[in-house]
XYZ file of C-alpha atoms in Angstrom:
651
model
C 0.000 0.000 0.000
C 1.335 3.323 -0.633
C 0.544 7.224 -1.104
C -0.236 9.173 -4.213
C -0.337 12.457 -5.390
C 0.056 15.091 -8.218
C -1.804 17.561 -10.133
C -2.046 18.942 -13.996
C -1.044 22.807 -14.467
C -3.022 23.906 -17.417
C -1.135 27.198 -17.366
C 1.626 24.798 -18.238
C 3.890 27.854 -16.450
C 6.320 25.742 -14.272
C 9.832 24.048 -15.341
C 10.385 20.104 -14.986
C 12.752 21.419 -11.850
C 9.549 23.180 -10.231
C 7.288 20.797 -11.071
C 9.298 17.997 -9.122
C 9.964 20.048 -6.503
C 6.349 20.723 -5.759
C 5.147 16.938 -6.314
C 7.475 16.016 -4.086
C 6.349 18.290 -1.775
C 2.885 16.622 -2.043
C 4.445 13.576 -1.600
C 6.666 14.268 1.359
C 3.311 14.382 3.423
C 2.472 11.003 2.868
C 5.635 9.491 4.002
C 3.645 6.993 6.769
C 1.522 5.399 3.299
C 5.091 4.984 1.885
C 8.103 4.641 4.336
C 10.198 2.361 1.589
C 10.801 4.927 -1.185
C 9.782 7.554 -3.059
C 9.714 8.801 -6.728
C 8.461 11.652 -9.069
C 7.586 12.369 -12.742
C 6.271 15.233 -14.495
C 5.966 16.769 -17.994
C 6.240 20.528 -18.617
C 5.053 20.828 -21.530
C 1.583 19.045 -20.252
C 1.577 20.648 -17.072
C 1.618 16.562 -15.246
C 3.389 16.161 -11.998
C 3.117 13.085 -10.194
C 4.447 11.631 -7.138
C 5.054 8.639 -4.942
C 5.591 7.104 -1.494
C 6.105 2.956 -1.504
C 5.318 0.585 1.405
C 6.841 -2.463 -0.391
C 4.194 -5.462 -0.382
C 4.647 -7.250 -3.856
C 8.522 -7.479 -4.895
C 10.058 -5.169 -2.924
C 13.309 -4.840 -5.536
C 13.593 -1.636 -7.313
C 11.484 -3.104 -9.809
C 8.299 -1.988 -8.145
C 9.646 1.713 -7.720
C 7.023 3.975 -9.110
C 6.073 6.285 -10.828
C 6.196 4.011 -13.723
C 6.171 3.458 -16.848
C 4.339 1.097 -19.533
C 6.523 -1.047 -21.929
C 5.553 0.800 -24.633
C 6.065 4.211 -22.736
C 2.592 5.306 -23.487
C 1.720 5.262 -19.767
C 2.834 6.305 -16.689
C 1.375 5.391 -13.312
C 0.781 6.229 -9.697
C -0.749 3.422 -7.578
C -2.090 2.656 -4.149
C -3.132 -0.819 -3.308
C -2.975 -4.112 -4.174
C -4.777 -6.155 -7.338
C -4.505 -9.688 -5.692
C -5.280 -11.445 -9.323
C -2.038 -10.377 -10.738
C -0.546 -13.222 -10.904
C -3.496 -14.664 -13.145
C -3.404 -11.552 -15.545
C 0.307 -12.001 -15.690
C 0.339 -15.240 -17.328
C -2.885 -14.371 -19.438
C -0.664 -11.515 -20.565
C 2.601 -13.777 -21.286
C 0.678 -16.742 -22.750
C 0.173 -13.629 -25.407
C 3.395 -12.748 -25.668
C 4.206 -9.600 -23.106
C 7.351 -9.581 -21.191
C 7.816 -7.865 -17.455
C 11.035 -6.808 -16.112
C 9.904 -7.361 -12.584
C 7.272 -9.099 -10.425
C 5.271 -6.123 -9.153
C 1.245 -5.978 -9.486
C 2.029 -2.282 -10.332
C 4.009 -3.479 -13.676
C 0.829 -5.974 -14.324
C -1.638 -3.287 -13.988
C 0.117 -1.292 -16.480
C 0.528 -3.931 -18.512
C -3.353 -4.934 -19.003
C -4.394 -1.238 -19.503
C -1.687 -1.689 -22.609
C -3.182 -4.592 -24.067
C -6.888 -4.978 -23.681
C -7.529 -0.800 -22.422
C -8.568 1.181 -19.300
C -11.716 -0.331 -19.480
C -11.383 -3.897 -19.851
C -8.869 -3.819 -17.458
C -10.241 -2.468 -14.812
C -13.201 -5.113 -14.908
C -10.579 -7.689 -14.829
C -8.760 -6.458 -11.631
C -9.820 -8.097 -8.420
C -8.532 -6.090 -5.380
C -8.336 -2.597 -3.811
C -6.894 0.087 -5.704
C -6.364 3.908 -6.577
C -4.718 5.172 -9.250
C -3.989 7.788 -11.279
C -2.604 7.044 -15.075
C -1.071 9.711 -17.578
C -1.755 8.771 -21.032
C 0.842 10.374 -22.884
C -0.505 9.796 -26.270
C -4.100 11.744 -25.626
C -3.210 13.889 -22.796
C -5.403 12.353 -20.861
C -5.237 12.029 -16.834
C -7.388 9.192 -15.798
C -8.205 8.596 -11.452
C -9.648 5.608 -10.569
C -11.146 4.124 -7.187
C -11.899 0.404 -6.562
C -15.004 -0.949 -6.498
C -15.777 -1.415 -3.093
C -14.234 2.144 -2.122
C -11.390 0.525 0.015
C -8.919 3.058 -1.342
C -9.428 6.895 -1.107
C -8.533 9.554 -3.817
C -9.383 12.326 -3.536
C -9.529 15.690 -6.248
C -9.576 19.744 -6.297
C -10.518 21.532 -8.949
C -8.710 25.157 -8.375
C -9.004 27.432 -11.727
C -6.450 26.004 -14.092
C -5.267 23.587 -11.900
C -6.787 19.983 -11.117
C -4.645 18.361 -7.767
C -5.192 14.648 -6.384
C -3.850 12.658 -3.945
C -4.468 9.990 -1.315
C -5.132 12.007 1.255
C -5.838 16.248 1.638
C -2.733 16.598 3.344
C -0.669 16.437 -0.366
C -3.442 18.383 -1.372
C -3.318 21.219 1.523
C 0.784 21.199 0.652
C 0.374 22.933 -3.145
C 0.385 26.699 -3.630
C -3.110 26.767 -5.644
C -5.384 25.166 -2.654
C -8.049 27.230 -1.309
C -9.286 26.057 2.563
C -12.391 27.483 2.233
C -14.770 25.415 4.809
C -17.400 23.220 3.242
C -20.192 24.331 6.008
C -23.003 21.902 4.305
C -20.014 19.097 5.203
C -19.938 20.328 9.016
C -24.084 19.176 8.734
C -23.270 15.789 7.007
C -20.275 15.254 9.805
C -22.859 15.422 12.409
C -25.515 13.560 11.101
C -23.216 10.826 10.489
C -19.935 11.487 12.232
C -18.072 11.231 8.688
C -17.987 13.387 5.648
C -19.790 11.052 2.532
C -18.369 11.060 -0.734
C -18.018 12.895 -3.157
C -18.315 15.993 -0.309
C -15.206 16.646 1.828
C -14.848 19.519 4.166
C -13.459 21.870 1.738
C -15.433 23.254 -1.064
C -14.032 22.484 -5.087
C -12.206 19.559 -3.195
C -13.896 15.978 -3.789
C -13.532 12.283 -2.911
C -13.937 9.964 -5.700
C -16.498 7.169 -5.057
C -16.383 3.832 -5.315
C -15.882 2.297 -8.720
C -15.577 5.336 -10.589
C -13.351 6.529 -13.377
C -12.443 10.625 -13.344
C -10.922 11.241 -16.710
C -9.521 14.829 -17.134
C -8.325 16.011 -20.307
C -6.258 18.704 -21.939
C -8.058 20.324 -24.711
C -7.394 23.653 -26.701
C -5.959 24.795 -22.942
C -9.343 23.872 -21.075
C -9.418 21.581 -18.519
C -12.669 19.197 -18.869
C -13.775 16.664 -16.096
C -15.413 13.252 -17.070
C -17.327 10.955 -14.340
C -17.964 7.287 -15.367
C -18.751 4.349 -13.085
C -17.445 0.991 -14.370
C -19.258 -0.974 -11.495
C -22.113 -0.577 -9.651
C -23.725 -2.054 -6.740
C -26.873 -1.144 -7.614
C -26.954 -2.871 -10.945
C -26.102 -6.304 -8.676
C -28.694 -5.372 -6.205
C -31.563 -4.086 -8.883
C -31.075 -7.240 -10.864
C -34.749 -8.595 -10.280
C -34.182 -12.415 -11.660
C -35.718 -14.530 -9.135
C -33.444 -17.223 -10.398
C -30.147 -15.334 -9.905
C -31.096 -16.369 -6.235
C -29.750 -19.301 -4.540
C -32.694 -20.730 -2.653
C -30.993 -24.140 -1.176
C -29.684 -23.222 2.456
C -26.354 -25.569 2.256
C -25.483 -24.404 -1.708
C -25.396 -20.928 -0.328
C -22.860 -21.896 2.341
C -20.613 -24.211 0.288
C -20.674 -21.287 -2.516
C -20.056 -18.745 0.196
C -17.800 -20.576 1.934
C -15.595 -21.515 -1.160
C -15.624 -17.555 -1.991
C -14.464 -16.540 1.114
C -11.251 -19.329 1.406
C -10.837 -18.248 -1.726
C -10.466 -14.715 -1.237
C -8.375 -15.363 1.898
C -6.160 -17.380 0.274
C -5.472 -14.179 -2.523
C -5.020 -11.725 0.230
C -2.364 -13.844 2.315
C 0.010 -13.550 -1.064
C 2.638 -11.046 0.588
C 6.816 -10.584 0.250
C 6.560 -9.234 3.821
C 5.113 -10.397 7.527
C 1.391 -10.766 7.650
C -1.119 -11.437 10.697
C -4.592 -10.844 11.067
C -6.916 -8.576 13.474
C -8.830 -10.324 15.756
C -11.733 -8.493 17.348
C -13.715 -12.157 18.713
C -16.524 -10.862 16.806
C -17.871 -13.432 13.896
C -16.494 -11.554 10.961
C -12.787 -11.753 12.053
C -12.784 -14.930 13.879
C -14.308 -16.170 10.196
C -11.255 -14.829 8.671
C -8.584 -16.151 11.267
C -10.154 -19.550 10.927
C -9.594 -19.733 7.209
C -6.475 -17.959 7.279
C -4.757 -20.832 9.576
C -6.874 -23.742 7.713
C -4.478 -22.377 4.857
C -1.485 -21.880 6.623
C 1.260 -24.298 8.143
C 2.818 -21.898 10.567
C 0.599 -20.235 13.573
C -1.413 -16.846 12.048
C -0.114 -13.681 13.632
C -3.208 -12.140 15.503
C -3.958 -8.895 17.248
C -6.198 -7.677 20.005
C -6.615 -5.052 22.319
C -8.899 -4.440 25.266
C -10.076 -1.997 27.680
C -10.451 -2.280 31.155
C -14.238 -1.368 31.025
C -15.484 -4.783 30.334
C -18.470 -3.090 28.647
C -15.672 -2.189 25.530
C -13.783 -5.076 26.145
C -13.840 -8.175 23.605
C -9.767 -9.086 24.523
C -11.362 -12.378 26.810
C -13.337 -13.410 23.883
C -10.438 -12.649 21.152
C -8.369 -14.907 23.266
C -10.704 -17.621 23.850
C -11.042 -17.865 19.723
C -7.127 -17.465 19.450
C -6.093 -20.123 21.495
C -8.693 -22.716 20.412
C -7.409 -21.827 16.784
C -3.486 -22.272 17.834
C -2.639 -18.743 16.547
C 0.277 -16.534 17.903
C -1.759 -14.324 19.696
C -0.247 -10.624 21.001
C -3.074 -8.529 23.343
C -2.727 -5.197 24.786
C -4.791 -4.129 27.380
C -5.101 -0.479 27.026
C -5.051 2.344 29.989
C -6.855 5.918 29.360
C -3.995 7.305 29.256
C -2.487 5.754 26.174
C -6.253 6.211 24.531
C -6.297 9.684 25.551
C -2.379 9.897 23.850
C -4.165 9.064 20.089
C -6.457 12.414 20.369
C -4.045 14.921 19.121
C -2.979 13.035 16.552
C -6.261 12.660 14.740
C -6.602 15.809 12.758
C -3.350 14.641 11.250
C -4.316 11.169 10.801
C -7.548 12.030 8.874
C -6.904 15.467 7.184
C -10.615 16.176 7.571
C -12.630 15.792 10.861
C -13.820 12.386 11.175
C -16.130 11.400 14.417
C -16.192 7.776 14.764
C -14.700 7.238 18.042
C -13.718 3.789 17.015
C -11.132 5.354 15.977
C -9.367 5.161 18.700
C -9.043 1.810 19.294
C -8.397 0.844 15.806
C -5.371 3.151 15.605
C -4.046 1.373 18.389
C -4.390 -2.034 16.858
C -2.790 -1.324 14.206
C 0.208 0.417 15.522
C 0.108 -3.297 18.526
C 0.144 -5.416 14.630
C 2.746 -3.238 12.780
C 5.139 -4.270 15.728
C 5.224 -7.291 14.134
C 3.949 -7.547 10.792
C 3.532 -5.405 7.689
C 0.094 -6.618 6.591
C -2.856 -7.354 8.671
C -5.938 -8.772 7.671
C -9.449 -7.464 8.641
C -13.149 -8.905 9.264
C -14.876 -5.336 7.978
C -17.766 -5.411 5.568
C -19.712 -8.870 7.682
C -21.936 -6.974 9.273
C -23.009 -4.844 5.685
C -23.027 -7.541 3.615
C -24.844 -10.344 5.975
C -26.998 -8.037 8.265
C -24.886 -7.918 11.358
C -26.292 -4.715 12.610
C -28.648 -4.079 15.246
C -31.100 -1.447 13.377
C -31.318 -4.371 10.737
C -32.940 -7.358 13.076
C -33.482 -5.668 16.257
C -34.123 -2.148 15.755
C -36.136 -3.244 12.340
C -38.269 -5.534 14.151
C -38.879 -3.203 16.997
C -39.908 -0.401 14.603
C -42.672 -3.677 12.855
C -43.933 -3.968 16.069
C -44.933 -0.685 16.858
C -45.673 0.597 13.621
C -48.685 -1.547 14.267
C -49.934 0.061 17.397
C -51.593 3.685 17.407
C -49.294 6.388 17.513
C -50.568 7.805 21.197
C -49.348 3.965 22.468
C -45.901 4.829 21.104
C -45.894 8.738 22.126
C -46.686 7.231 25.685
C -43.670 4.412 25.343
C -41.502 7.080 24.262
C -42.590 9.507 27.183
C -41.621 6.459 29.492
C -38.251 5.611 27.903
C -37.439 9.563 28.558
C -38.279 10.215 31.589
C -35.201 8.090 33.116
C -32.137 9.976 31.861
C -30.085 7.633 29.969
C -26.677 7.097 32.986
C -29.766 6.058 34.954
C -30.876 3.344 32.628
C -27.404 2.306 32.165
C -27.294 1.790 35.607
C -30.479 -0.453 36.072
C -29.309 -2.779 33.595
C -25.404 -2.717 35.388
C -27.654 -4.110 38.420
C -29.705 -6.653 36.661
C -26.250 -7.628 34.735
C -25.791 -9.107 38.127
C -28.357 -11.444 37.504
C -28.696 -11.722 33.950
C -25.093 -12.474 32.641
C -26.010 -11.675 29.051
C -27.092 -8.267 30.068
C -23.629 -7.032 31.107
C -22.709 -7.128 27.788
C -24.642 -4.382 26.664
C -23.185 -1.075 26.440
C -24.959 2.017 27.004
C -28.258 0.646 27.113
C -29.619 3.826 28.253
C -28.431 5.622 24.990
C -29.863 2.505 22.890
C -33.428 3.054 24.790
C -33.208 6.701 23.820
C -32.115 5.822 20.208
C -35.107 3.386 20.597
C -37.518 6.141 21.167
C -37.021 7.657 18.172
C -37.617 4.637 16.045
C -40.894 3.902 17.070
C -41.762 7.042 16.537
C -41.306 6.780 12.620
C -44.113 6.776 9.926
C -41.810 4.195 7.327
C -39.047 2.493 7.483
C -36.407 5.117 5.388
C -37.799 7.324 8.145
C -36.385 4.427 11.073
C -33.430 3.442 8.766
C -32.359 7.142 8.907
C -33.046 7.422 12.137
C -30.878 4.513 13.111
C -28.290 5.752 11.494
C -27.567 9.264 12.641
C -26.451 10.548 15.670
C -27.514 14.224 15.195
C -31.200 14.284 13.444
C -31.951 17.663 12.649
C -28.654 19.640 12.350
C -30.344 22.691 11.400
C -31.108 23.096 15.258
C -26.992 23.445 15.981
C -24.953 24.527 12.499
C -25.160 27.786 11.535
C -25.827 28.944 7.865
C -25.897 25.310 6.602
C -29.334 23.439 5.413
C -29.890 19.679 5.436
C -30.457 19.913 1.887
C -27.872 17.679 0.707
C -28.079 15.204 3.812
C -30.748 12.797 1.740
C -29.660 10.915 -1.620
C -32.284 9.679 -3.915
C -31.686 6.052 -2.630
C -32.423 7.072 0.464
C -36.097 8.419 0.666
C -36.997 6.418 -2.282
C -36.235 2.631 -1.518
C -36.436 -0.511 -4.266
C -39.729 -2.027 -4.125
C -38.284 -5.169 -5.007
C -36.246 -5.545 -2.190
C -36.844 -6.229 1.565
C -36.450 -3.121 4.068
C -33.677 -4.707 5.718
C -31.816 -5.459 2.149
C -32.187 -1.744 1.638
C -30.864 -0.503 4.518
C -27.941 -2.950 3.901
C -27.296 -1.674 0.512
C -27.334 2.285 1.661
C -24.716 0.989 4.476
C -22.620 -0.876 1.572
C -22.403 1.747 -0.683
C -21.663 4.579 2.201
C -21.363 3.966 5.500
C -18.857 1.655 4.554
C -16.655 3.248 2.131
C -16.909 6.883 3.939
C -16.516 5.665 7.536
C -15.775 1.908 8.125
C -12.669 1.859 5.253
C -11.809 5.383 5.590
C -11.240 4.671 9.656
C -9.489 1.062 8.694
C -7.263 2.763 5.703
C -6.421 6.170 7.643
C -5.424 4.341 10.875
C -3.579 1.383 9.536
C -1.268 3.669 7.097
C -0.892 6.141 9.583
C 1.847 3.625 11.158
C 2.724 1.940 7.923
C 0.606 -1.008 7.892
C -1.712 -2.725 5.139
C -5.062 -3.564 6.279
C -6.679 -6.366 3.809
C -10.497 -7.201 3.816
C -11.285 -10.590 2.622
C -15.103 -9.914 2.369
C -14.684 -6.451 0.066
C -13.250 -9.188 -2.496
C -15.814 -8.182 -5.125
C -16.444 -11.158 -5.915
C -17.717 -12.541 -2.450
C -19.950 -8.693 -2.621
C -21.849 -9.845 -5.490
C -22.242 -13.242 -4.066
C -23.950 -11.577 -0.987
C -26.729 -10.436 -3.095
C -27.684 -13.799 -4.612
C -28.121 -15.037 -1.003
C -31.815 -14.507 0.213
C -32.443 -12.177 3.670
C -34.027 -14.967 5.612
C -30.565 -16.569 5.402
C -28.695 -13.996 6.479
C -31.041 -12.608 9.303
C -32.541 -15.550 10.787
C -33.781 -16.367 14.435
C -32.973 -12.622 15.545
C -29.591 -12.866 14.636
C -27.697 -11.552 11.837
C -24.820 -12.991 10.104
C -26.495 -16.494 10.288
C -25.033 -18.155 7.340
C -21.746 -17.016 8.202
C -22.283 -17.881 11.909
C -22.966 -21.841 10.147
C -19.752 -21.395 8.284
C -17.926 -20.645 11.517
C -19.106 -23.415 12.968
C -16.851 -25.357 10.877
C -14.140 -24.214 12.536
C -15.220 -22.915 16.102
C -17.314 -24.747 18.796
C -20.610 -22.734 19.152
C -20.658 -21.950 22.092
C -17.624 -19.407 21.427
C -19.339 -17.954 18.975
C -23.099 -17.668 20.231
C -22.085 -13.796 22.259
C -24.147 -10.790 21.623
C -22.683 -7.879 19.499
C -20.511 -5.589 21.208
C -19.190 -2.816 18.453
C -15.674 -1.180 18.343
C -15.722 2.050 20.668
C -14.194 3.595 22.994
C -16.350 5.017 26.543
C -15.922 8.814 25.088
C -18.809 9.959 27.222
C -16.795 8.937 30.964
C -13.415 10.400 29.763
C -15.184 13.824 28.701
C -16.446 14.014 32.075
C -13.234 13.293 33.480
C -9.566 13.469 31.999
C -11.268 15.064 28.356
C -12.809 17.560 30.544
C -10.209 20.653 30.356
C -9.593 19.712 26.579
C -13.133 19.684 25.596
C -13.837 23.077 27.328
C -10.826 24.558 25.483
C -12.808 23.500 22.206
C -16.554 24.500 22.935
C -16.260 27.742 25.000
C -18.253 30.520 24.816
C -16.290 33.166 22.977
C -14.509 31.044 20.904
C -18.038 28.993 19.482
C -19.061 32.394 19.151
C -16.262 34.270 17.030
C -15.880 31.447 14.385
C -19.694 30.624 13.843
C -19.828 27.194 12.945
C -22.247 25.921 15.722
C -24.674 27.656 18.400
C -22.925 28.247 21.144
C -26.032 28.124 23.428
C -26.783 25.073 22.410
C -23.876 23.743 22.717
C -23.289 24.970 26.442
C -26.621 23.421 27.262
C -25.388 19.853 26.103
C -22.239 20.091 27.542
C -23.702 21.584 31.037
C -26.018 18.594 30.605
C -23.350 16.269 29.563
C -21.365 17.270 32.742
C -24.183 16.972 35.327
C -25.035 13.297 34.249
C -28.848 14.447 32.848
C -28.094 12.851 29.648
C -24.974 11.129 28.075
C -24.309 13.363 25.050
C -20.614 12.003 24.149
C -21.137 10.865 20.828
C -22.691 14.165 19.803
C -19.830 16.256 21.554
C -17.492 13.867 20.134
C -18.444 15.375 16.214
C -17.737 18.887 17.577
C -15.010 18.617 19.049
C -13.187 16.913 15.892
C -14.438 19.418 13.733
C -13.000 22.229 16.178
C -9.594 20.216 17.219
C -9.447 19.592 12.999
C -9.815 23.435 12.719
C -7.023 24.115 15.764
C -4.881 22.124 13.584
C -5.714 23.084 10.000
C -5.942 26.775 10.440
């Protein structure tokens, strides 16, 4: 995995000397993507500069350095990622007679774009990618993403300049960039505690999505932008043949099954150490299992755990570890070394970013880069096989009342309220005493108050939506910036054909995903120079998903059934039969304790008030609130206070 950057000067004003010196510039900021080595191209008379950092994965000889060039010298390349079939397309390519100097992926990639085009090519590439690829014969800059979005790139359009990289940082570094503030962003961040594509936080400044081709050309001195999307989850998830459906419970899981080894098997091919995270959760244990059914040495894993045993899934990660015979490493962290991540953030993610599993994710992945180079993930389960709560149990709450009169669920909701939420939390701490499951559950009382909301919703978009945001009308606390843009098309108007529960998997898939699940994964992981793989994004194993009915994916009030039955295979139920526990970190406690001066240094008064992003009063009311123990408003704080520690450290 690596870092890219660069841009196109249609003023075509700068030397080859300046032009290297400012793409290398760029580059210099993504040193962490690409500790290894570093190179630089660029063409004056086209205006093209582009630049690289290398974490060597794939033949870590010279004859991977990049930028590089086709055979034919028609192309010239800048690449992040890994295409795991290369080895296939290598001898497709040779059986027709093209030669490679080395044994890099990068050299392959270039190599099919010369022989059967950009296209065809990039429907032939199985893995996670970003690129951006000079063709020198039309003066042409193509940017690519891969399919499943696993790879950021991101794009600025500044008068007669066009810059890209990996992440803003390169793009922050180059004369031409503007910072102006993206204030319909700061609503989105709150909603959702992450900034969807193609928005970022700066206006004119974009993030490509997922399987989509930017072409920008040079023609009679314009600039001209082209979009085109060479794969699409909705065409897999709109295709309506009831036959493309496999409707025999045990052909689903030997097909599934066989995808995912499969899969598994590509993304352990690595010149370097490799390991695997290992949360105890289904989706990773799933991955571990297959990972040491293939291999003849113990699998490197990783855990980490908290002392609040309401965050902590290190007992269970260790229980799965040992029955597996990996070589298991945990680290218990303190608050302390949490609370040490926090001012590193705004660096790590260029652009505020409010998923507090965050945290503990950073910290995993600095615990596996101790020891390995590439680590393996479980992330895209849940999306893929309905793993998450609002799809089972927040869905089939929202059935059940949705059939009652609405004064039955105005009165439920009145109850649920009228016990602040540390108080429900600590009703169910008590009955955890007798109920072991219950101790398992994590804020509760927020849940019940997330709860109240969804029964009080007319249709399900309405209770998917709901489910999914943390801040629901943002109008209420950002100033000068409507929800206008909050709600896609996909959103408010669902397919028919589909279950409601398929839907809201699909809008998860195709955004929360990408834009905070891979984002958090990619950001965190290169931030300490380590590749993070996800056997399930294979897009093979995606597409598969979707031929697999609902019923056998959400099944008995659980999700992830089918691969719960495949994990059987390999793990004794009773280590996998645990409720769901998440990836967080207890934000709420620490910002009533050692957060507490740092917060208030964020959200005061006068400074809320002089920059006028948020309402201050507001603001002061939750926080008072916050403080008191009235109601446990962390996760809401938590978006503000990356957006202002973001703007400490950007302006």
């Amino acid at each position: 995995m690596c870092g890219i950057s660069g841009f196109i000067d249609n003023s075509k004003s700068l030397s080859d000397e300046s032009l290297h010196g400012l793409s290398r510039k760029m580059s210099d900021t993504l040193q962490n993507r690409g500790p290894n080595d570093s190179g630089s191209w660029v063409d004056a008379k086209s205006g093209i500069a582009m630049s690289h950092r290398r974490l060597a994965i794939l033949d870590v000889s010279s004859a991977g350095h990049q930028p590089m060039e086709s055979k034919s010298g028609r192309y010239v390349i800048v690449y992040n990622g890994e295409i795991y079939n290369y080895r296939i397309l290598r001898h497709e390519l040779e059986k027709i007679g093209y030669s490679f100097n080395g044994h890099s992926d990068t050299e392959v990639l270039l190599g099919a774009v010369e022989v059967w085009g950009l296209d065809e090519a990039l429907n032939k590439f199985t893995g996670m990618f970003a690129f951006a690829l000079w063709d020198k014969k039309y003066k042409q800059l193509h940017l690519a993403r891969d399919r499943i979005g696993e790879k950021l790139l991101y794009y600025g359009v500044f008068g007669e300049k066009i810059l890209f990289g990996s992440e803003l940082k390169a793009l922050e570094i180059h004369d031409s960039f503007i910072k102006n503030i993206n204030r319909n962003a700061i609503a989105l961040l709150l909603r959702y505690n992450y900034i969807p594509a193609p928005h970022s936080i700066y206006e004119n400044v974009y993030k490509i999505k997922p399987g989509t081709l930017i072409t920008i050309r040079t023609e009679k001195n314009k600039l001209t932008i082209n979009e085109s999307v060479y794969w699409s989850l909705k065409n897999i998830v709109t295709n309506e043949d009831v036959n493309n459906k496999i409707l025999i419970f045990d052909d689903a899981k030997s097909a599934l099954q066989k995808s995912l080894v499969d899969s598994v098997n590509n993304q352990m091919i690595a010149d370097v150490p490799l390991g695997a995270f290992l949360s105890g959760g289904i989706d990773s244990s799933l991955v571990v299992s297959i990972m040491q059914s293939l291999s003849t040495r113990p699998v490197k894993t990783f855990t980490i755990g908290f002392d609040e045993h309401e965050y902590n899934e290190a007992d269970d990660a260790k229980l799965i570890a040992n029955h597996l015979g990996t070589e298991h490493t945990e680290l218990y962290v303190s608050s302390s070394q949490a609370l040490d991540v926090i001012p590193k953030l705004p660096y790590i993610y260029d652009e505020p970013y409010a998923d507090s599993s965050q945290i503990p994710t950073y910290l995993v992945s600095k615990l596996a880069k101790s020891e390995v180079t590439v680590s393996l993930s479980g992330d895209g389960g849940d999306e893929l096989f309905g793993g998450y709560n609002r799809y089972h149990k927040g869905y089939d709450l929202w059935k059940r009342f949705s059939r009652m009169p609405s004064i039955a669920n105005n009165i439920t909701s009145f109850i649920i309220r009228s016990f602040t939420p540390d108080k429900w939390n600590t009703l169910f701490r008590y009955m955890g005493n007798f109920i072991s499951n219950e101790k398992r559950y994590k804020n509760i009382g927020d849940h019940l108050y997330k709860v109240a909301d969804i029964i009080s919703k007319n249709n399900p978009q309405d209770m998917y939506l709901s489910a999914a945001s943390f801040w629901n009308n943002t109008d209420n606390i950002v100033l000068n910036s409507p929800e206008s843009m909050i709600f896609s098309k996909e959103q408010v108007n669902w397919f028919k054909h589909l279950d409601d529960r398929e839907n809201m998997m699909y809008l998860d898939t195709i955004s929360y995903l990408p834009d905070d699940i891979l984002t958090k994964v990619d950001r965190s992981s290169m931030a300490v120079s380590l590749e993070a793989r996800t056997p399930f994004l294979d897009h093979r194993v995606v597409e598969l998903s979707w031929q697999i009915p609902i019923n056998m994916k959400i099944n008995d009030g659980k999700g992830k059934w089918i691969l719960r039955k495949i994990l059987e295979d390999y793990i004794p139920v009773e280590l996998i039969d645990r409720p769901k526990m998440g990836f967080g970190a207890p934000i709420g406690r620490w910002l009533r304790g050692p957060l507490k001066e740092w917060a208030e240094s964020l959200i005061n008064d006068v400074r809320l008030k002089q920059e006028g992003y948020f309402d201050p009063v507001l603001v002061a009311n939750m926080w008072e609130q916050h403080i008191n123990g009235s109601r446990n408003w962390g996760y809401h704080l938590w978006s503000i206070l990356m957006f202002q520690a973001w703007l400490d450290k950007k302006h």
